[in-house]
CSV table of C-alpha atoms and ligand atoms in Angstrom, one decimal:
chain,number,residue,atom,x,y,z
A,65,MET,CA,5.3,-17.1,30.6
A,66,ALA,CA,5.4,-14.1,28.2
A,67,SER,CA,5.7,-10.6,29.6
A,68,ILE,CA,5.6,-7.1,28.4
A,69,VAL,CA,8.9,-5.6,29.5
A,70,ALA,CA,8.9,-2.1,28.0
A,71,GLY,CA,6.9,0.4,25.9
A,72,ILE,CA,8.3,2.7,23.3
A,73,ALA,CA,6.5,5.8,22.0
A,74,CYS,CA,7.9,7.0,18.7
A,75,SER,CA,7.0,9.4,15.9
A,76,HIS,CA,6.9,7.8,12.5
A,77,VAL,CA,7.6,10.8,10.3
A,78,PRO,CA,8.3,9.5,6.8
A,79,ALA,CA,11.1,12.0,6.2
A,80,ILE,CA,13.1,10.3,9.0
A,81,GLY,CA,13.0,7.1,7.0
A,82,VAL,CA,14.2,9.0,3.9
A,83,ALA,CA,17.1,10.5,5.9
A,84,VAL,CA,18.1,7.0,7.0
A,85,ASP,CA,17.8,5.5,3.5
A,86,LYS,CA,19.7,8.3,1.8
A,87,GLY,CA,22.5,8.5,4.3
A,88,LEU,CA,21.6,12.0,5.5
A,89,THR,CA,21.6,11.3,9.3
A,90,ASP,CA,24.9,13.2,9.9
A,91,THR,CA,23.9,16.3,7.9
A,92,PRO,CA,23.4,19.5,9.9
A,93,TYR,CA,19.7,19.4,9.6
A,94,TRP,CA,19.2,15.8,10.7
A,95,SER,CA,22.1,15.1,13.1
A,96,PRO,CA,20.6,16.7,16.2
A,97,LEU,CA,17.6,14.4,15.8
A,98,PHE,CA,19.5,11.2,15.2
A,99,LYS,CA,22.1,11.9,18.0
A,100,GLY,CA,19.1,11.7,20.4
A,101,TYR,CA,18.2,8.3,19.1
A,102,GLY,CA,21.6,6.7,20.1
A,103,PRO,CA,20.9,6.1,23.8
A,104,ALA,CA,17.5,4.5,23.0
A,105,ARG,CA,19.0,2.2,20.5
A,106,GLU,CA,21.7,1.1,23.0
A,107,TRP,CA,19.1,0.5,25.7
A,108,LEU,CA,16.9,-1.5,23.4
A,109,ALA,CA,19.8,-3.6,22.2
A,110,ARG,CA,20.7,-4.4,25.8
A,111,LEU,CA,17.0,-5.3,26.5
A,112,ALA,CA,17.1,-7.7,23.5
A,113,PRO,CA,13.3,-8.4,23.3
A,114,ASP,CA,12.0,-11.4,21.4
A,115,VAL,CA,8.9,-9.8,19.9
A,116,ALA,CA,7.7,-6.2,19.3
A,117,ILE,CA,4.0,-5.4,19.1
A,118,VAL,CA,4.0,-2.3,16.9
A,119,VAL,CA,0.9,-0.1,17.1
A,120,TYR,CA,0.7,2.2,14.1
A,121,ASN,CA,-1.6,3.4,11.4
A,122,ASP,CA,-1.5,2.5,7.7
A,123,HIS,CA,-1.3,5.5,5.4
A,124,ALA,CA,-3.4,4.2,2.5
A,125,SER,CA,-0.7,1.6,1.7
A,126,ALA,CA,-2.4,-1.7,2.7
A,127,PHE,CA,-5.9,-0.2,2.9
A,128,SER,CA,-7.7,2.6,1.3
A,129,LEU,CA,-10.9,4.5,1.9
A,130,SER,CA,-12.7,1.4,0.5
A,131,LEU,CA,-11.7,-0.6,3.7
A,132,ILE,CA,-11.2,1.1,7.1
A,133,PRO,CA,-10.6,-1.3,10.0
A,134,THR,CA,-10.6,0.5,13.3
A,135,PHE,CA,-8.3,-2.1,14.9
A,136,LEU,CA,-6.5,-4.8,13.0
A,137,ILE,CA,-3.8,-7.4,13.9
A,138,GLY,CA,-1.4,-8.9,11.4
A,139,VAL,CA,-0.8,-12.6,11.9
A,140,ALA,CA,1.4,-13.4,8.9
A,141,GLU,CA,4.9,-15.0,8.9
A,142,ARG,CA,6.2,-12.1,7.0
A,143,PHE,CA,5.1,-8.6,6.1
A,144,PRO,CA,6.6,-7.1,2.9
A,145,ILE,CA,7.7,-3.4,2.8
A,146,ALA,CA,5.0,-1.3,1.1
A,147,ASP,CA,5.7,0.8,-2.0
A,148,GLU,CA,4.5,4.3,-1.0
A,149,GLY,CA,5.2,5.8,-4.4
A,150,PHE,CA,9.0,5.8,-4.6
A,151,GLY,CA,9.6,2.0,-4.3
A,152,PRO,CA,9.7,0.1,-1.0
A,153,ARG,CA,12.1,1.4,1.6
A,154,PRO,CA,15.4,-0.5,1.5
A,155,VAL,CA,14.9,-2.1,4.9
A,156,PRO,CA,14.6,-5.8,5.9
A,157,ALA,CA,11.2,-7.4,5.5
A,158,VAL,CA,9.4,-7.7,8.8
A,159,GLU,CA,9.2,-11.2,10.3
A,160,GLY,CA,6.0,-11.9,12.2
A,161,HIS,CA,5.2,-14.2,15.1
A,162,PRO,CA,2.0,-16.0,14.0
A,163,GLU,CA,1.7,-18.1,17.1
A,164,LEU,CA,1.6,-15.1,19.5
A,165,ALA,CA,-0.3,-13.1,17.0
A,166,TRP,CA,-3.1,-15.7,16.8
A,167,HIS,CA,-3.1,-16.0,20.5
A,168,LEU,CA,-3.5,-12.2,20.8
A,169,ALA,CA,-6.3,-12.2,18.1
A,170,GLU,CA,-8.2,-14.9,20.0
A,171,SER,CA,-7.7,-13.3,23.4
A,172,LEU,CA,-8.6,-9.8,22.3
A,173,ILE,CA,-11.7,-10.8,20.4
A,174,LEU,CA,-13.0,-13.0,23.2
A,175,ASP,CA,-12.1,-10.0,25.5
A,176,GLU,CA,-14.7,-8.0,23.4
A,177,PHE,CA,-12.2,-6.1,21.1
A,178,ASP,CA,-13.4,-6.8,17.6
A,179,MET,CA,-10.1,-7.0,15.8
A,180,SER,CA,-9.8,-7.4,12.0
A,181,ILE,CA,-7.3,-10.0,11.1
A,182,ALA,CA,-4.7,-9.6,8.3
A,183,ASN,CA,-3.1,-12.7,6.8
A,184,GLU,CA,-1.3,-10.7,4.2
A,185,MET,CA,-0.4,-7.0,4.5
A,186,PRO,CA,2.5,-4.7,3.4
A,187,VAL,CA,3.7,-2.4,6.1
A,188,ASP,CA,4.5,1.2,5.5
A,189,HIS,CA,6.6,4.0,7.1
A,190,GLY,CA,4.2,4.0,10.1
A,191,LEU,CA,5.8,0.7,11.2
A,192,THR,CA,9.2,0.8,9.5
A,193,VAL,CA,10.4,4.3,10.6
A,194,PRO,CA,10.0,3.5,14.4
A,195,LEU,CA,12.1,0.3,13.7
A,196,SER,CA,14.8,2.4,12.0
A,197,VAL,CA,14.7,4.9,14.8
A,198,THR,CA,15.2,2.4,17.5
A,199,CYS,CA,17.2,-0.4,15.7
A,200,GLY,CA,19.3,1.5,13.2
A,201,SER,CA,20.0,-0.2,9.9
A,202,PRO,CA,20.6,-3.9,10.6
A,203,ARG,CA,20.6,-6.6,7.9
A,204,ALA,CA,17.6,-8.2,9.7
A,205,TRP,CA,15.4,-6.7,12.4
A,206,PRO,CA,16.5,-8.0,15.8
A,207,PHE,CA,13.1,-9.3,16.8
A,208,LYS,CA,9.8,-10.6,15.5
A,209,VAL,CA,7.0,-8.0,14.9
A,210,ILE,CA,3.3,-8.1,15.3
A,211,PRO,CA,1.6,-5.2,13.6
A,212,ILE,CA,-1.5,-3.7,15.1
A,213,CYS,CA,-3.1,-1.0,13.0
A,214,VAL,CA,-5.4,1.7,14.3
A,215,ASN,CA,-7.5,3.9,12.1
A,216,VAL,CA,-6.6,7.6,12.6
A,217,VAL,CA,-7.0,8.6,9.0
A,218,GLN,CA,-10.8,8.5,8.5
A,219,TYR,CA,-13.1,10.1,11.1
A,220,PRO,CA,-14.1,8.7,13.5
A,221,PRO,CA,-10.9,7.2,15.0
A,222,PRO,CA,-11.2,5.4,18.3
A,223,THR,CA,-10.9,7.4,21.5
A,224,GLY,CA,-7.8,7.6,23.6
A,225,LEU,CA,-9.6,5.7,26.3
A,226,ARG,CA,-10.6,2.9,24.0
A,227,CYS,CA,-7.0,2.6,22.8
A,228,PHE,CA,-5.8,2.5,26.5
A,229,LYS,CA,-8.3,-0.3,27.2
A,230,LEU,CA,-7.0,-2.2,24.1
A,231,GLY,CA,-3.5,-1.9,25.6
A,232,GLN,CA,-4.8,-3.3,28.9
A,233,ALA,CA,-6.4,-6.2,26.9
A,234,ILE,CA,-3.1,-6.8,25.1
A,235,ARG,CA,-1.4,-7.0,28.5
A,236,ARG,CA,-3.8,-9.6,29.7
A,237,ALA,CA,-3.3,-11.6,26.5
A,238,VAL,CA,0.5,-11.5,26.7
A,239,ASP,CA,0.5,-12.4,30.4
A,240,ALA,CA,-1.6,-15.5,29.5
A,241,TYR,CA,0.7,-16.7,26.7
A,242,PRO,CA,2.5,-19.9,27.8
A,243,GLY,CA,5.7,-19.3,25.8
A,244,ASP,CA,8.7,-17.7,27.4
A,245,LEU,CA,8.9,-14.4,25.5
A,246,ARG,CA,10.0,-10.9,26.3
A,247,VAL,CA,7.7,-8.5,24.5
A,248,VAL,CA,8.0,-4.7,23.9
A,249,ILE,CA,5.2,-2.6,22.6
A,250,TYR,CA,5.5,0.4,20.4
A,251,GLY,CA,2.9,3.2,20.2
A,252,THR,CA,3.7,5.3,17.1
A,253,GLY,CA,2.7,8.6,15.6
A,254,GLY,CA,2.6,12.2,16.5
A,255,MET,CA,3.6,14.4,18.1
A,256,SER,CA,2.1,17.8,17.2
A,257,HIS,CA,1.8,18.3,13.5
A,258,GLN,CA,-0.6,19.5,10.8
A,259,LEU,CA,0.2,18.8,7.2
A,260,GLN,CA,-2.3,21.0,5.4
A,261,GLY,CA,-4.4,24.2,5.6
A,262,GLU,CA,-3.7,27.5,7.2
A,263,ARG,CA,-2.2,25.9,10.3
A,264,ALA,CA,0.2,23.7,8.3
A,265,GLY,CA,3.5,23.3,10.2
A,266,LEU,CA,1.8,23.7,13.6
A,267,ILE,CA,4.1,22.7,16.5
A,268,ASN,CA,2.9,22.9,20.1
A,269,ARG,CA,5.9,22.2,22.3
A,270,ALA,CA,3.9,23.0,25.5
A,271,PHE,CA,1.2,20.5,24.7
A,272,ASP,CA,3.8,17.8,23.6
A,273,THR,CA,5.9,18.3,26.8
A,274,ALA,CA,2.8,18.0,29.0
A,275,PHE,CA,1.8,14.9,27.1
A,276,LEU,CA,5.3,13.3,27.6
A,277,ASP,CA,5.2,14.2,31.3
A,278,ASN,CA,1.8,12.7,31.9
A,279,MET,CA,2.8,9.4,30.3
A,280,THR,CA,4.2,8.6,33.7
A,281,GLN,CA,2.6,11.2,36.0
A,282,ASP,CA,-1.1,10.9,35.0
A,283,PRO,CA,-1.8,8.6,32.0
A,284,ALA,CA,-5.5,8.4,32.9
A,285,ALA,CA,-5.8,12.2,32.3
A,286,LEU,CA,-4.3,11.8,28.8
A,287,THR,CA,-7.0,9.3,27.9
A,288,ARG,CA,-9.6,12.0,28.4
A,289,ILE,CA,-8.2,14.3,25.7
A,290,SER,CA,-10.9,14.5,23.0
A,291,HIS,CA,-10.3,14.4,19.3
A,292,THR,CA,-11.2,18.1,19.1
A,293,GLU,CA,-8.6,18.9,21.7
A,294,TYR,CA,-5.9,16.9,19.8
A,295,MET,CA,-6.8,18.8,16.6
A,296,ARG,CA,-6.9,22.2,18.3
A,297,GLU,CA,-3.7,21.8,20.3
A,298,ALA,CA,-1.6,19.3,18.3
A,299,GLY,CA,-2.9,19.8,14.8
A,300,SER,CA,-5.1,17.6,12.6
A,301,GLU,CA,-2.5,14.8,12.4
A,302,GLY,CA,-1.7,15.1,16.2
A,303,VAL,CA,-4.7,12.8,16.7
A,304,GLU,CA,-2.2,10.0,15.9
A,305,MET,CA,-1.2,10.2,19.5
A,306,VAL,CA,-4.2,8.1,20.6
A,307,MET,CA,-2.0,5.2,19.5
A,308,TRP,CA,0.5,6.0,22.3
A,309,HIS,CA,-2.3,5.0,24.7
A,310,VAL,CA,-2.4,1.5,23.5
A,311,MET,CA,1.2,1.1,24.5
A,312,ARG,CA,0.7,2.9,27.8
A,313,GLY,CA,-2.3,0.7,28.7
A,314,ALA,CA,-0.2,-2.4,28.3
A,315,LEU,CA,2.3,-1.3,31.0
A,316,ASP,CA,2.1,-1.1,34.7
A,317,ARG,CA,0.4,2.0,36.3
A,318,ASP,CA,3.7,2.9,37.9
A,319,ALA,CA,5.9,2.3,34.8
A,320,GLU,CA,8.9,4.6,34.8
A,321,GLU,CA,10.5,6.8,32.2
A,322,VAL,CA,13.8,5.4,30.9
A,323,TYR,CA,14.5,7.9,28.2
A,324,ARG,CA,13.0,10.7,26.1
A,325,HIS,CA,14.0,12.7,23.1
A,326,TYR,CA,12.0,15.6,21.7
A,327,HIS,CA,13.1,17.5,18.6
A,328,VAL,CA,11.6,20.2,16.4
A,329,PRO,CA,11.4,20.4,13.5
A,330,ALA,CA,11.6,17.0,11.8
A,331,SER,CA,10.2,17.7,8.4
A,332,ASN,CA,7.4,20.0,9.5
A,333,THR,CA,6.5,18.1,12.7
A,334,ALA,CA,7.6,17.6,16.3
A,335,ALA,CA,9.4,14.3,16.7
A,336,GLY,CA,9.1,12.5,20.0
A,337,LEU,CA,10.7,9.4,21.4
A,338,MET,CA,10.0,7.9,24.8
A,339,ILE,CA,10.9,4.6,26.5
A,340,LEU,CA,9.0,3.4,29.5
A,341,LYS,CA,9.6,0.2,31.5
A,342,ASN,CA,7.8,-1.7,34.1
A,343,ARG,CA,9.7,-1.4,37.4
A,344,ASN,CA,10.4,-5.2,37.6
A,345,THR,CA,12.1,-5.1,34.2
A,346,SER,CA,15.8,-5.6,34.5
B,436,LIG,FE1,1.3,8.9,10.3
């Protein structure tokens, strides 16, 4: 039987990918951030999952304002790296797991989550940066990947509670999969950041810290944060944090914190990394 063994929350700041790709991770600006990634990489390498479900948002790479799926699952064998204007990132292509992905699509849709399905889709920094953060720079990614996209670009994005319920439905689907697979789930994006306007560069450490604390202490309270509150407290792009709830909903209620790393600034954002695991995960 397949099982979800851990959840990873991770910012997907594009400049972090640039720092990796240009060999800047040991520079004075970036090294404090990357030093904090080391223990997470070691922990994940020991866990050695078979598949990662990566919940992220596309940044007008695969889609545009002409097509805006609220929730989408990628079922391809392979996902090419998107060209976001400077050529594709020099990272391995992402290998999918079509069998589990189609099982998820069927289970989620029959469980009343109306997923769009992508047979072909390039993946951008929203997916590849969390892989770089947690896996380093391998010749091939160490596990298969199932991308799940959430719209957080065009209003209205889904609520945090809806995202949490999607995570619960993903959990039910994985539990029902007959294959023997160890699955991790990533929730990406955030933390507090605003990229434009008078409040550009906004960082709210108090909000971010409380959010991280409540991932274990009171995840239900986090699902009640409104879009307006995200924008007020965490900036206009802080609403990306609804995607963390998909990950959280897929874990046990009493999941425990394994690791966290919080660093400001990364580019002009607050970068967060957190690992949670179910208590029966060894
Ligand atoms: Fe983003």
